[in-house]
Amino acid sequence: MHDHRRLGRELDLFDTDPLMGAGLPYWLPDGAIVRHALEEYVREAERRAGYRHVYSPVLGKRELYEISGHGEHYGDDMFPPMALGAEQVLLRPSLCPHHALIYRSRSHSYRELPLRMAELGGMYRSELSGVLGGLTRVRAITLNDAHIFCTPEQAAEEARAALELIARAYADLGITASRHRLSLPGEGGKYVADPQLWRRATALLREVLDGSGIPYEEAGGEAAFYGPKIDVQITDPAGREATLSTVQIDFHQPERFDLHYIGPDGGRHRPVMVHRSIIGSVERAVAHLIEAHGGAFPVWLAPVQLVILPVGDEQAGPAHDLARRALGLGLRAEVAGPDRGTLAARVREARLVPYQAVIGAREAAAGLVAPRLRDGRRPGALPAGDLLRRIAERAGARGTGLWEEGEAGPGRS
């Protein structure tokens, strides 16, 4: 069973320091590579789906969160306000109030809708020390968040498209959803008191799930304070379940912020706000990836994609030339020479790297390399340029495959 806290430290991905504080991990270079690759994947997927990216500050005035309802319904999870002259500001617990203000800052016509706004942004939760752990429960969160401002007629289709984005990302990341949950309100004063809006939003989400043919379960007490949501659940190797991705339909905040668009009749109309997150928090997503893959990340996420293994010192020149060519193609490559032990020891040390390229005297003389794949396959020797091209293609295609079917030669194990 893989534990991301242990593997994260063993693989030099992240760590913590008591002087920084509990629930505030820092990222080491290899972990930063994984995080950056994941963030770029999300941005690219969102751009292709018609989202436009924004940046917004991690601080907001107290009044902002009073308008949004976070102060009343979510105050226990927020950090205390800080005095700034005569004003009070808070570390934001959510990005949605900021995006509502960005939408409100300009006039919008129905012809512009749906307007899809996305951000990989920081937010902060005042988690108790007893529940903090690794990357799964932290106090400083980078959220893959987006808000779609649309007409009521467009809301169900936008939510359905968000579920498709999530499913595609899970396939590329090599992770599996354990179940889908329709999260509904429960008893108590945690939720906004507007039964009509709850009924409308819940009906739309049921329509989306039923139309998509996705099996789901309903769960009371799991909704956001302002509306119901679809939660995509994951399960770690220990059997613990958590929410990674969400889709929500929100009629509440458009009213609170008096959002509107100009309709075809020339009048002011209220948009619907669809909240969605493809991978949820970057921290939790990386934690799950570490555990799901045991540190053997898909090619495009791997901190090192290719390790070059010269058999002897005589092959050091060709090995470093190959590393430079790989770097020039945007690949992450390094040379592990004889100074790091026997060839067998270096092969074992690089067992989590997707590709190894062995260069002996025969390969160096012929301009060839002998590749070894992480899954144990050993395609026959091939020109160095061919190997780099294939690795670049695999990395560019994303997904979890190491080698196209039929590409492994006679040396395949």
mmCIF file of C-alpha atoms in Angstrom:
data_model
loop_
_atom_site.group_PDB
_atom_site.id
_atom_site.type_symbol
_atom_site.label_atom_id
_atom_site.label_comp_id
_atom_site.label_asym_id
_atom_site.label_seq_id
_atom_site.Cartn_x
_atom_site.Cartn_y
_atom_site.Cartn_z
ATOM 1 C CA MET A 1 0.000 0.000 0.000
ATOM 2 C CA HIS A 2 1.404 3.377 -1.035
ATOM 3 C CA ASP A 3 1.345 6.340 1.350
ATOM 4 C CA HIS A 4 1.929 9.664 -0.413
ATOM 5 C CA ARG A 5 3.479 11.193 2.716
ATOM 6 C CA ARG A 6 6.219 8.560 2.854
ATOM 7 C CA LEU A 7 6.750 8.406 -0.914
ATOM 8 C CA GLY A 8 6.693 12.181 -1.225
ATOM 9 C CA ARG A 9 9.654 12.435 1.109
ATOM 10 C CA GLU A 10 11.513 9.406 -0.275
ATOM 11 C CA LEU A 11 11.201 10.739 -3.828
ATOM 12 C CA ASP A 12 12.042 14.323 -2.808
ATOM 13 C CA LEU A 13 8.699 15.710 -4.001
ATOM 14 C CA PHE A 14 7.588 17.761 -0.991
ATOM 15 C CA ASP A 15 8.247 18.258 2.695
ATOM 16 C CA THR A 16 7.242 20.408 5.656
ATOM 17 C CA ASP A 17 9.031 22.480 8.260
ATOM 18 C CA PRO A 18 7.662 23.451 11.684
ATOM 19 C CA LEU A 19 8.829 27.022 11.155
ATOM 20 C CA MET A 20 6.575 27.288 8.094
ATOM 21 C CA GLY A 21 3.751 25.692 10.024
ATOM 22 C CA ALA A 22 1.487 22.661 10.006
ATOM 23 C CA GLY A 23 -0.546 22.139 6.854
ATOM 24 C CA LEU A 24 1.815 24.313 4.803
ATOM 25 C CA PRO A 25 3.999 21.942 2.726
ATOM 26 C CA TYR A 26 6.677 23.179 0.373
ATOM 27 C CA TRP A 27 7.503 21.649 -2.998
ATOM 28 C CA LEU A 28 10.968 20.364 -3.882
ATOM 29 C CA PRO A 29 12.232 20.578 -7.509
ATOM 30 C CA ASP A 30 10.917 17.167 -8.623
ATOM 31 C CA GLY A 31 7.563 17.792 -6.962
ATOM 32 C CA ALA A 32 7.396 21.218 -8.561
ATOM 33 C CA ILE A 33 7.871 19.558 -11.971
ATOM 34 C CA VAL A 34 4.904 17.243 -11.348
ATOM 35 C CA ARG A 35 2.799 20.156 -10.141
ATOM 36 C CA HIS A 36 3.750 22.388 -13.055
ATOM 37 C CA ALA A 37 3.005 19.662 -15.623
ATOM 38 C CA LEU A 38 -0.385 19.051 -14.020
ATOM 39 C CA GLU A 39 -1.240 22.747 -13.954
ATOM 40 C CA GLU A 40 -0.247 23.214 -17.583
ATOM 41 C CA TYR A 41 -2.341 20.201 -18.563
ATOM 42 C CA VAL A 42 -5.382 21.726 -16.865
ATOM 43 C CA ARG A 43 -4.857 25.150 -18.436
ATOM 44 C CA GLU A 44 -4.501 23.627 -21.892
ATOM 45 C CA ALA A 45 -7.608 21.459 -21.445
ATOM 46 C CA GLU A 46 -9.568 24.494 -20.309
ATOM 47 C CA ARG A 47 -8.354 26.653 -23.196
ATOM 48 C CA ARG A 48 -9.447 23.993 -25.675
ATOM 49 C CA ALA A 49 -12.855 23.904 -23.981
ATOM 50 C CA GLY A 50 -13.364 27.640 -24.377
ATOM 51 C CA TYR A 51 -12.340 28.889 -20.941
ATOM 52 C CA ARG A 52 -10.507 32.161 -20.436
ATOM 53 C CA HIS A 53 -8.078 32.475 -17.546
ATOM 54 C CA VAL A 54 -7.902 35.218 -14.958
ATOM 55 C CA TYR A 55 -5.890 36.029 -11.842
ATOM 56 C CA SER A 56 -7.470 37.388 -8.680
ATOM 57 C CA PRO A 57 -6.003 38.327 -5.276
ATOM 58 C CA VAL A 58 -5.949 35.943 -2.325
ATOM 59 C CA LEU A 59 -7.177 38.708 -0.008
ATOM 60 C CA GLY A 60 -10.596 40.322 0.103
ATOM 61 C CA LYS A 61 -12.424 42.797 2.286
ATOM 62 C CA ARG A 62 -14.660 41.369 4.974
ATOM 63 C CA GLU A 63 -17.709 42.799 3.232
ATOM 64 C CA LEU A 64 -17.026 40.678 0.146
ATOM 65 C CA TYR A 65 -17.484 37.437 2.073
ATOM 66 C CA GLU A 66 -20.486 38.817 3.919
ATOM 67 C CA ILE A 67 -22.177 39.435 0.568
ATOM 68 C CA SER A 68 -21.250 35.993 -0.761
ATOM 69 C CA GLY A 69 -22.522 34.282 2.387
ATOM 70 C CA HIS A 70 -19.177 32.747 3.334
ATOM 71 C CA GLY A 71 -18.951 34.801 6.511
ATOM 72 C CA GLU A 72 -22.331 33.579 7.760
ATOM 73 C CA HIS A 73 -22.258 29.973 6.564
ATOM 74 C CA TYR A 74 -18.546 29.169 6.323
ATOM 75 C CA GLY A 75 -16.949 31.361 8.985
ATOM 76 C CA ASP A 76 -15.570 28.517 11.083
ATOM 77 C CA ASP A 77 -13.332 27.446 8.177
ATOM 78 C CA MET A 78 -11.936 30.938 7.532
ATOM 79 C CA PHE A 79 -8.879 32.575 9.030
ATOM 80 C CA PRO A 80 -9.528 35.575 11.282
ATOM 81 C CA PRO A 81 -9.657 39.027 9.661
ATOM 82 C CA MET A 82 -6.582 41.242 9.565
ATOM 83 C CA ALA A 83 -6.731 44.956 10.269
ATOM 84 C CA LEU A 84 -5.625 47.115 7.358
ATOM 85 C CA GLY A 85 -6.069 50.678 8.542
ATOM 86 C CA ALA A 86 -9.782 51.180 9.082
ATOM 87 C CA GLU A 87 -10.629 48.102 6.982
ATOM 88 C CA GLN A 88 -10.585 44.390 7.659
ATOM 89 C CA VAL A 89 -9.331 41.902 5.083
ATOM 90 C CA LEU A 90 -9.345 38.118 5.021
ATOM 91 C CA LEU A 91 -7.510 35.335 3.269
ATOM 92 C CA ARG A 92 -10.105 34.051 0.853
ATOM 93 C CA PRO A 93 -11.719 30.662 1.514
ATOM 94 C CA SER A 94 -13.016 30.426 -2.055
ATOM 95 C CA LEU A 95 -12.489 31.951 -5.500
ATOM 96 C CA CYS A 96 -16.136 32.296 -6.499
ATOM 97 C CA PRO A 97 -16.797 35.727 -4.899
ATOM 98 C CA HIS A 98 -13.793 37.160 -6.749
ATOM 99 C CA HIS A 99 -14.972 35.736 -10.062
ATOM 100 C CA ALA A 100 -18.443 37.147 -9.477
ATOM 101 C CA LEU A 101 -16.874 40.599 -9.080
ATOM 102 C CA ILE A 102 -14.833 40.153 -12.262
ATOM 103 C CA TYR A 103 -18.017 39.235 -14.163
ATOM 104 C CA ARG A 104 -19.851 42.215 -12.625
ATOM 105 C CA SER A 105 -17.118 44.657 -13.639
ATOM 106 C CA ARG A 106 -18.297 44.657 -17.279
ATOM 107 C CA SER A 107 -21.656 44.681 -19.006
ATOM 108 C CA HIS A 108 -22.559 41.408 -20.754
ATOM 109 C CA SER A 109 -24.934 40.495 -23.537
ATOM 110 C CA TYR A 110 -26.662 37.141 -23.890
ATOM 111 C CA ARG A 111 -24.573 36.710 -27.054
ATOM 112 C CA GLU A 112 -21.426 36.425 -24.873
ATOM 113 C CA LEU A 113 -22.821 33.569 -22.821
ATOM 114 C CA PRO A 114 -21.744 31.094 -21.711
ATOM 115 C CA LEU A 115 -18.758 33.001 -20.337
ATOM 116 C CA ARG A 116 -16.277 30.468 -18.939
ATOM 117 C CA MET A 117 -13.797 31.935 -16.431
ATOM 118 C CA ALA A 118 -11.001 29.782 -14.982
ATOM 119 C CA GLU A 119 -8.162 30.234 -12.512
ATOM 120 C CA LEU A 120 -5.576 28.147 -10.711
ATOM 121 C CA GLY A 121 -5.722 30.226 -7.596
ATOM 122 C CA GLY A 122 -4.729 30.159 -3.963
ATOM 123 C CA MET A 123 -7.209 29.980 -1.114
ATOM 124 C CA TYR A 124 -6.954 29.266 2.590
ATOM 125 C CA ARG A 125 -8.841 27.090 5.029
ATOM 126 C CA SER A 126 -8.445 27.246 8.796
ATOM 127 C CA GLU A 127 -8.153 23.481 9.248
ATOM 128 C CA LEU A 128 -7.634 22.127 12.772
ATOM 129 C CA SER A 129 -4.195 20.630 13.440
ATOM 130 C CA GLY A 130 -5.627 17.198 14.157
ATOM 131 C CA VAL A 131 -6.995 16.704 10.621
ATOM 132 C CA LEU A 132 -3.947 17.941 8.699
ATOM 133 C CA GLY A 133 -1.921 15.395 6.756
ATOM 134 C CA GLY A 134 0.550 15.435 3.887
ATOM 135 C CA LEU A 135 -0.989 17.052 0.825
ATOM 136 C CA THR A 136 -4.563 15.872 1.354
ATOM 137 C CA ARG A 137 -5.546 18.273 4.145
ATOM 138 C CA VAL A 138 -3.642 21.552 4.023
ATOM 139 C CA ARG A 139 -4.267 25.152 4.982
ATOM 140 C CA ALA A 140 -2.941 26.772 1.797
ATOM 141 C CA ILE A 141 -4.686 25.342 -1.274
ATOM 142 C CA THR A 142 -4.196 25.877 -4.989
ATOM 143 C CA LEU A 143 -7.593 25.220 -6.525
ATOM 144 C CA ASN A 144 -8.281 24.390 -10.160
ATOM 145 C CA ASP A 145 -11.446 26.456 -10.189
ATOM 146 C CA ALA A 146 -13.774 27.772 -12.862
ATOM 147 C CA HIS A 147 -17.101 29.557 -13.020
ATOM 148 C CA ILE A 148 -19.373 29.536 -16.019
ATOM 149 C CA PHE A 149 -21.837 32.391 -16.269
ATOM 150 C CA CYS A 150 -24.695 31.289 -18.490
ATOM 151 C CA THR A 151 -28.407 31.508 -19.146
ATOM 152 C CA PRO A 152 -30.686 29.096 -17.249
ATOM 153 C CA GLU A 153 -31.218 27.202 -20.503
ATOM 154 C CA GLN A 154 -27.463 26.639 -20.889
ATOM 155 C CA ALA A 155 -26.709 25.463 -17.342
ATOM 156 C CA ALA A 156 -27.379 21.731 -17.778
ATOM 157 C CA GLU A 157 -25.258 21.485 -20.942
ATOM 158 C CA GLU A 158 -22.375 23.340 -19.292
ATOM 159 C CA ALA A 159 -22.491 21.011 -16.297
ATOM 160 C CA ARG A 160 -22.563 17.980 -18.602
ATOM 161 C CA ALA A 161 -19.541 19.278 -20.543
ATOM 162 C CA ALA A 162 -17.704 19.798 -17.241
ATOM 163 C CA LEU A 163 -18.274 16.135 -16.337
ATOM 164 C CA GLU A 164 -16.805 15.134 -19.699
ATOM 165 C CA LEU A 165 -13.704 17.259 -19.022
ATOM 166 C CA ILE A 166 -13.294 15.522 -15.665
ATOM 167 C CA ALA A 167 -13.622 12.039 -17.193
ATOM 168 C CA ARG A 168 -11.058 12.851 -19.901
ATOM 169 C CA ALA A 169 -8.588 14.180 -17.318
ATOM 170 C CA TYR A 170 -8.941 11.072 -15.165
ATOM 171 C CA ALA A 171 -8.150 8.875 -18.180
ATOM 172 C CA ASP A 172 -5.033 10.922 -18.989
ATOM 173 C CA LEU A 173 -3.927 10.924 -15.353
ATOM 174 C CA GLY A 174 -4.475 7.205 -14.890
ATOM 175 C CA ILE A 175 -6.853 7.565 -11.951
ATOM 176 C CA THR A 176 -10.324 6.124 -11.443
ATOM 177 C CA ALA A 177 -13.396 7.645 -9.865
ATOM 178 C CA SER A 178 -14.815 5.338 -7.196
ATOM 179 C CA ARG A 179 -18.299 6.824 -7.492
ATOM 180 C CA HIS A 180 -20.319 9.938 -8.298
ATOM 181 C CA ARG A 181 -22.367 11.580 -5.574
ATOM 182 C CA LEU A 182 -25.222 14.070 -5.783
ATOM 183 C CA SER A 183 -24.586 16.090 -2.645
ATOM 184 C CA LEU A 184 -27.707 17.631 -1.137
ATOM 185 C CA PRO A 185 -28.386 19.790 1.925
ATOM 186 C CA GLY A 186 -28.973 18.349 5.368
ATOM 187 C CA GLU A 187 -30.419 19.602 8.626
ATOM 188 C CA GLY A 188 -29.193 22.720 10.363
ATOM 189 C CA GLY A 189 -28.380 26.306 9.488
ATOM 190 C CA LYS A 190 -25.338 25.659 7.326
ATOM 191 C CA TYR A 191 -27.299 26.202 4.128
ATOM 192 C CA VAL A 192 -28.845 29.194 2.404
ATOM 193 C CA ALA A 193 -32.578 29.252 3.113
ATOM 194 C CA ASP A 194 -34.180 29.416 -0.317
ATOM 195 C CA PRO A 195 -36.073 26.186 -1.093
ATOM 196 C CA GLN A 196 -37.031 27.254 -4.622
ATOM 197 C CA LEU A 197 -33.428 27.808 -5.688
ATOM 198 C CA TRP A 198 -32.385 24.479 -4.146
ATOM 199 C CA ARG A 199 -35.148 22.662 -6.035
ATOM 200 C CA ARG A 200 -34.184 24.246 -9.364
ATOM 201 C CA ALA A 201 -30.467 23.503 -8.975
ATOM 202 C CA THR A 202 -31.056 19.931 -7.782
ATOM 203 C CA ALA A 203 -33.399 19.180 -10.685
ATOM 204 C CA LEU A 204 -30.795 20.399 -13.182
ATOM 205 C CA LEU A 205 -28.014 18.291 -11.673
ATOM 206 C CA ARG A 206 -30.222 15.206 -11.650
ATOM 207 C CA GLU A 207 -31.000 15.877 -15.314
ATOM 208 C CA VAL A 208 -27.271 16.045 -16.071
ATOM 209 C CA LEU A 209 -26.453 12.808 -14.250
ATOM 210 C CA ASP A 210 -29.428 10.897 -15.639
ATOM 211 C CA GLY A 211 -28.725 12.121 -19.173
ATOM 212 C CA SER A 212 -25.046 11.170 -18.904
ATOM 213 C CA GLY A 213 -25.893 7.625 -17.802
ATOM 214 C CA ILE A 214 -23.547 7.943 -14.818
ATOM 215 C CA PRO A 215 -24.517 5.843 -11.784
ATOM 216 C CA TYR A 216 -24.727 8.030 -8.711
ATOM 217 C CA GLU A 217 -25.821 8.116 -5.100
ATOM 218 C CA GLU A 218 -27.541 10.929 -3.245
ATOM 219 C CA ALA A 219 -26.073 12.129 0.036
ATOM 220 C CA GLY A 220 -27.709 14.596 2.408
ATOM 221 C CA GLY A 221 -25.556 17.025 4.336
ATOM 222 C CA GLU A 222 -22.781 17.165 1.716
ATOM 223 C CA ALA A 223 -23.904 20.164 -0.384
ATOM 224 C CA ALA A 224 -22.119 23.507 -0.530
ATOM 225 C CA PHE A 225 -23.852 26.120 1.596
ATOM 226 C CA TYR A 226 -25.200 27.855 -1.519
ATOM 227 C CA GLY A 227 -26.286 24.885 -3.636
ATOM 228 C CA PRO A 228 -26.166 21.174 -4.481
ATOM 229 C CA LYS A 229 -23.208 19.643 -6.275
ATOM 230 C CA ILE A 230 -21.959 16.609 -8.107
ATOM 231 C CA ASP A 231 -18.936 15.203 -6.287
ATOM 232 C CA VAL A 232 -16.534 12.875 -8.071
ATOM 233 C CA GLN A 233 -15.165 10.602 -5.371
ATOM 234 C CA ILE A 234 -11.793 8.856 -5.265
ATOM 235 C CA THR A 235 -10.534 6.179 -2.889
ATOM 236 C CA ASP A 236 -6.950 5.876 -1.649
ATOM 237 C CA PRO A 237 -5.116 2.541 -1.183
ATOM 238 C CA ALA A 238 -6.228 2.444 2.464
ATOM 239 C CA GLY A 239 -9.877 2.625 1.384
ATOM 240 C CA ARG A 240 -10.401 6.225 2.495
ATOM 241 C CA GLU A 241 -12.743 8.183 0.250
ATOM 242 C CA ALA A 242 -12.406 11.859 -0.661
ATOM 243 C CA THR A 243 -13.859 14.333 -3.117
ATOM 244 C CA LEU A 244 -11.501 15.338 -5.914
ATOM 245 C CA SER A 245 -13.669 17.052 -8.548
ATOM 246 C CA THR A 246 -16.963 18.906 -8.350
ATOM 247 C CA VAL A 247 -19.693 20.424 -10.507
ATOM 248 C CA GLN A 248 -22.192 22.811 -8.931
ATOM 249 C CA ILE A 249 -25.129 24.868 -10.135
ATOM 250 C CA ASP A 250 -25.582 28.088 -8.195
ATOM 251 C CA PHE A 251 -28.551 30.471 -8.319
ATOM 252 C CA HIS A 252 -27.627 32.066 -4.984
ATOM 253 C CA GLN A 253 -24.470 34.103 -5.641
ATOM 254 C CA PRO A 254 -25.731 35.694 -8.884
ATOM 255 C CA GLU A 255 -28.527 37.161 -6.765
ATOM 256 C CA ARG A 256 -26.263 38.203 -3.904
ATOM 257 C CA PHE A 257 -23.937 40.052 -6.278
ATOM 258 C CA ASP A 258 -26.780 41.335 -8.488
ATOM 259 C CA LEU A 259 -25.262 39.809 -11.619
ATOM 260 C CA HIS A 260 -27.082 40.265 -14.892
ATOM 261 C CA TYR A 261 -26.842 40.128 -18.657
ATOM 262 C CA ILE A 262 -28.784 41.936 -21.325
ATOM 263 C CA GLY A 263 -31.190 39.559 -23.012
ATOM 264 C CA PRO A 264 -32.553 39.597 -26.579
ATOM 265 C CA ASP A 265 -35.471 41.673 -25.291
ATOM 266 C CA GLY A 266 -33.106 44.411 -24.112
ATOM 267 C CA GLY A 267 -33.935 43.699 -20.475
ATOM 268 C CA ARG A 268 -31.736 42.655 -17.550
ATOM 269 C CA HIS A 269 -31.681 38.932 -16.783
ATOM 270 C CA ARG A 270 -30.034 36.916 -14.017
ATOM 271 C CA PRO A 271 -27.297 34.468 -15.100
ATOM 272 C CA VAL A 272 -26.681 31.072 -13.536
ATOM 273 C CA MET A 273 -23.261 30.334 -12.077
ATOM 274 C CA VAL A 274 -21.879 26.833 -12.762
ATOM 275 C CA HIS A 275 -18.913 26.076 -10.504
ATOM 276 C CA ARG A 276 -16.606 23.276 -11.621
ATOM 277 C CA SER A 277 -13.193 21.886 -10.815
ATOM 278 C CA ILE A 278 -11.504 19.297 -13.035
ATOM 279 C CA ILE A 279 -8.887 18.103 -10.548
ATOM 280 C CA GLY A 280 -9.937 19.940 -7.397
ATOM 281 C CA SER A 281 -6.987 21.112 -5.355
ATOM 282 C CA VAL A 282 -3.555 20.596 -6.894
ATOM 283 C CA GLU A 283 -2.301 19.313 -3.546
ATOM 284 C CA ARG A 284 -4.911 16.573 -3.195
ATOM 285 C CA ALA A 285 -4.605 15.645 -6.874
ATOM 286 C CA VAL A 286 -0.830 15.140 -6.589
ATOM 287 C CA ALA A 287 -1.268 13.162 -3.360
ATOM 288 C CA HIS A 288 -3.666 10.802 -5.129
ATOM 289 C CA LEU A 289 -1.398 10.511 -8.167
ATOM 290 C CA ILE A 290 1.549 9.550 -5.951
ATOM 291 C CA GLU A 291 -0.498 6.828 -4.299
ATOM 292 C CA ALA A 292 -2.298 5.613 -7.427
ATOM 293 C CA HIS A 293 0.970 5.190 -9.349
ATOM 294 C CA GLY A 294 3.311 4.425 -6.461
ATOM 295 C CA GLY A 295 5.569 7.254 -7.665
ATOM 296 C CA ALA A 296 5.761 5.773 -11.198
ATOM 297 C CA PHE A 297 4.043 8.711 -12.860
ATOM 298 C CA PRO A 298 2.741 8.741 -16.441
ATOM 299 C CA VAL A 299 5.437 9.867 -18.888
ATOM 300 C CA TRP A 300 4.170 13.417 -19.214
ATOM 301 C CA LEU A 301 4.108 13.932 -15.418
ATOM 302 C CA ALA A 302 7.332 12.133 -14.484
ATOM 303 C CA PRO A 303 10.003 14.421 -12.954
ATOM 304 C CA VAL A 304 12.642 12.544 -14.997
ATOM 305 C CA GLN A 305 11.404 10.971 -18.224
ATOM 306 C CA LEU A 306 14.634 9.445 -19.478
ATOM 307 C CA VAL A 307 17.728 8.213 -17.651
ATOM 308 C CA ILE A 308 20.772 7.586 -19.854
ATOM 309 C CA LEU A 309 23.092 4.854 -18.639
ATOM 310 C CA PRO A 310 26.584 4.727 -20.172
ATOM 311 C CA VAL A 311 28.072 1.310 -19.449
ATOM 312 C CA GLY A 312 31.574 2.737 -18.962
ATOM 313 C CA ASP A 313 33.367 6.057 -18.825
ATOM 314 C CA GLU A 314 34.158 5.704 -22.539
ATOM 315 C CA GLN A 315 30.453 6.218 -23.357
ATOM 316 C CA ALA A 316 30.087 9.372 -21.247
ATOM 317 C CA GLY A 317 30.391 11.660 -24.297
ATOM 318 C CA PRO A 318 27.566 10.042 -26.323
ATOM 319 C CA ALA A 319 25.447 9.867 -23.144
ATOM 320 C CA HIS A 320 25.735 13.594 -22.462
ATOM 321 C CA ASP A 321 25.152 14.388 -26.143
ATOM 322 C CA LEU A 322 21.924 12.388 -25.981
ATOM 323 C CA ALA A 323 20.871 14.214 -22.805
ATOM 324 C CA ARG A 324 21.409 17.576 -24.526
ATOM 325 C CA ARG A 325 19.326 16.447 -27.508
ATOM 326 C CA ALA A 326 16.557 15.298 -25.165
ATOM 327 C CA LEU A 327 16.556 18.603 -23.296
ATOM 328 C CA GLY A 328 16.394 20.422 -26.616
ATOM 329 C CA LEU A 329 13.161 18.535 -27.377
ATOM 330 C CA GLY A 330 11.685 19.602 -24.062
ATOM 331 C CA LEU A 331 12.211 16.219 -22.400
ATOM 332 C CA ARG A 332 13.438 15.805 -18.845
ATOM 333 C CA ALA A 333 16.576 13.672 -19.038
ATOM 334 C CA GLU A 334 19.655 12.998 -16.944
ATOM 335 C CA VAL A 335 22.802 10.895 -17.163
ATOM 336 C CA ALA A 336 23.565 8.286 -14.494
ATOM 337 C CA GLY A 337 27.197 7.372 -15.053
ATOM 338 C CA PRO A 338 29.440 4.632 -13.642
ATOM 339 C CA ASP A 339 30.314 6.868 -10.690
ATOM 340 C CA ARG A 340 26.834 6.020 -9.347
ATOM 341 C CA GLY A 341 27.466 2.283 -9.211
ATOM 342 C CA THR A 342 27.227 -0.791 -11.372
ATOM 343 C CA LEU A 343 24.873 -0.839 -14.341
ATOM 344 C CA ALA A 344 22.511 -3.160 -12.453
ATOM 345 C CA ALA A 345 22.481 -0.817 -9.454
ATOM 346 C CA ARG A 346 21.740 2.199 -11.662
ATOM 347 C CA VAL A 347 18.936 0.333 -13.425
ATOM 348 C CA ARG A 348 17.354 -0.423 -10.035
ATOM 349 C CA GLU A 349 17.832 3.152 -8.865
ATOM 350 C CA ALA A 350 15.946 4.442 -11.927
ATOM 351 C CA ARG A 351 13.137 1.885 -11.684
ATOM 352 C CA LEU A 352 10.414 4.562 -11.483
ATOM 353 C CA VAL A 353 11.677 6.497 -14.518
ATOM 354 C CA PRO A 354 9.599 5.667 -17.626
ATOM 355 C CA TYR A 355 12.594 5.113 -19.951
ATOM 356 C CA GLN A 356 16.219 4.069 -19.599
ATOM 357 C CA ALA A 357 18.693 4.238 -22.459
ATOM 358 C CA VAL A 358 21.761 2.007 -22.092
ATOM 359 C CA ILE A 359 24.801 2.948 -24.179
ATOM 360 C CA GLY A 360 27.614 0.429 -24.390
ATOM 361 C CA ALA A 361 30.607 0.305 -26.732
ATOM 362 C CA ARG A 362 28.600 -1.333 -29.528
ATOM 363 C CA GLU A 363 25.724 1.171 -29.290
ATOM 364 C CA ALA A 364 28.087 4.154 -29.121
ATOM 365 C CA ALA A 365 29.947 3.014 -32.253
ATOM 366 C CA ALA A 366 26.704 2.628 -34.226
ATOM 367 C CA GLY A 367 24.862 5.693 -32.895
ATOM 368 C CA LEU A 368 22.305 3.443 -31.192
ATOM 369 C CA VAL A 369 20.802 3.076 -27.727
ATOM 370 C CA ALA A 370 19.338 0.027 -25.982
ATOM 371 C CA PRO A 371 16.085 1.168 -24.344
ATOM 372 C CA ARG A 372 14.546 -0.366 -21.249
ATOM 373 C CA LEU A 373 10.957 0.468 -20.348
ATOM 374 C CA ARG A 374 9.787 0.857 -16.790
ATOM 375 C CA ASP A 375 7.284 -1.975 -17.223
ATOM 376 C CA GLY A 376 10.090 -4.455 -17.979
ATOM 377 C CA ARG A 377 9.986 -4.433 -21.768
ATOM 378 C CA ARG A 378 13.289 -4.140 -23.619
ATOM 379 C CA PRO A 379 12.788 -3.131 -27.243
ATOM 380 C CA GLY A 380 15.752 -3.867 -29.482
ATOM 381 C CA ALA A 381 18.496 -1.311 -30.050
ATOM 382 C CA LEU A 382 17.438 1.623 -32.199
ATOM 383 C CA PRO A 383 18.836 4.991 -33.325
ATOM 384 C CA ALA A 384 18.987 7.520 -30.525
ATOM 385 C CA GLY A 385 16.856 9.982 -32.502
ATOM 386 C CA ASP A 386 14.092 7.402 -32.891
ATOM 387 C CA LEU A 387 13.960 6.816 -29.159
ATOM 388 C CA LEU A 388 13.744 10.543 -28.405
ATOM 389 C CA ARG A 389 11.005 10.976 -31.003
ATOM 390 C CA ARG A 390 8.937 8.172 -29.494
ATOM 391 C CA ILE A 391 9.334 9.496 -25.963
ATOM 392 C CA ALA A 392 8.378 13.003 -27.110
ATOM 393 C CA GLU A 393 5.297 11.595 -28.842
ATOM 394 C CA ARG A 394 4.258 9.699 -25.716
ATOM 395 C CA ALA A 395 4.784 12.759 -23.530
ATOM 396 C CA GLY A 396 2.917 15.005 -25.956
ATOM 397 C CA ALA A 397 -0.008 12.611 -26.220
ATOM 398 C CA ARG A 398 -0.428 12.592 -22.436
ATOM 399 C CA GLY A 399 -2.185 9.462 -21.286
ATOM 400 C CA THR A 400 -0.573 6.542 -19.481
ATOM 401 C CA GLY A 401 0.995 4.464 -22.292
ATOM 402 C CA LEU A 402 4.758 3.919 -22.503
ATOM 403 C CA TRP A 403 5.105 2.472 -25.985
ATOM 404 C CA GLU A 404 2.777 2.084 -28.954
ATOM 405 C CA GLU A 405 1.622 -1.462 -29.529
ATOM 406 C CA GLY A 406 3.869 -3.188 -32.036
ATOM 407 C CA GLU A 407 6.804 -0.842 -31.415
ATOM 408 C CA ALA A 408 8.655 -3.168 -29.076
ATOM 409 C CA GLY A 409 11.052 -5.298 -31.061
ATOM 410 C CA PRO A 410 12.564 -8.755 -30.636
ATOM 411 C CA GLY A 411 14.091 -7.825 -27.299
ATOM 412 C CA ARG A 412 10.705 -7.381 -25.677
ATOM 413 C CA SER A 413 10.446 -9.245 -22.385
#
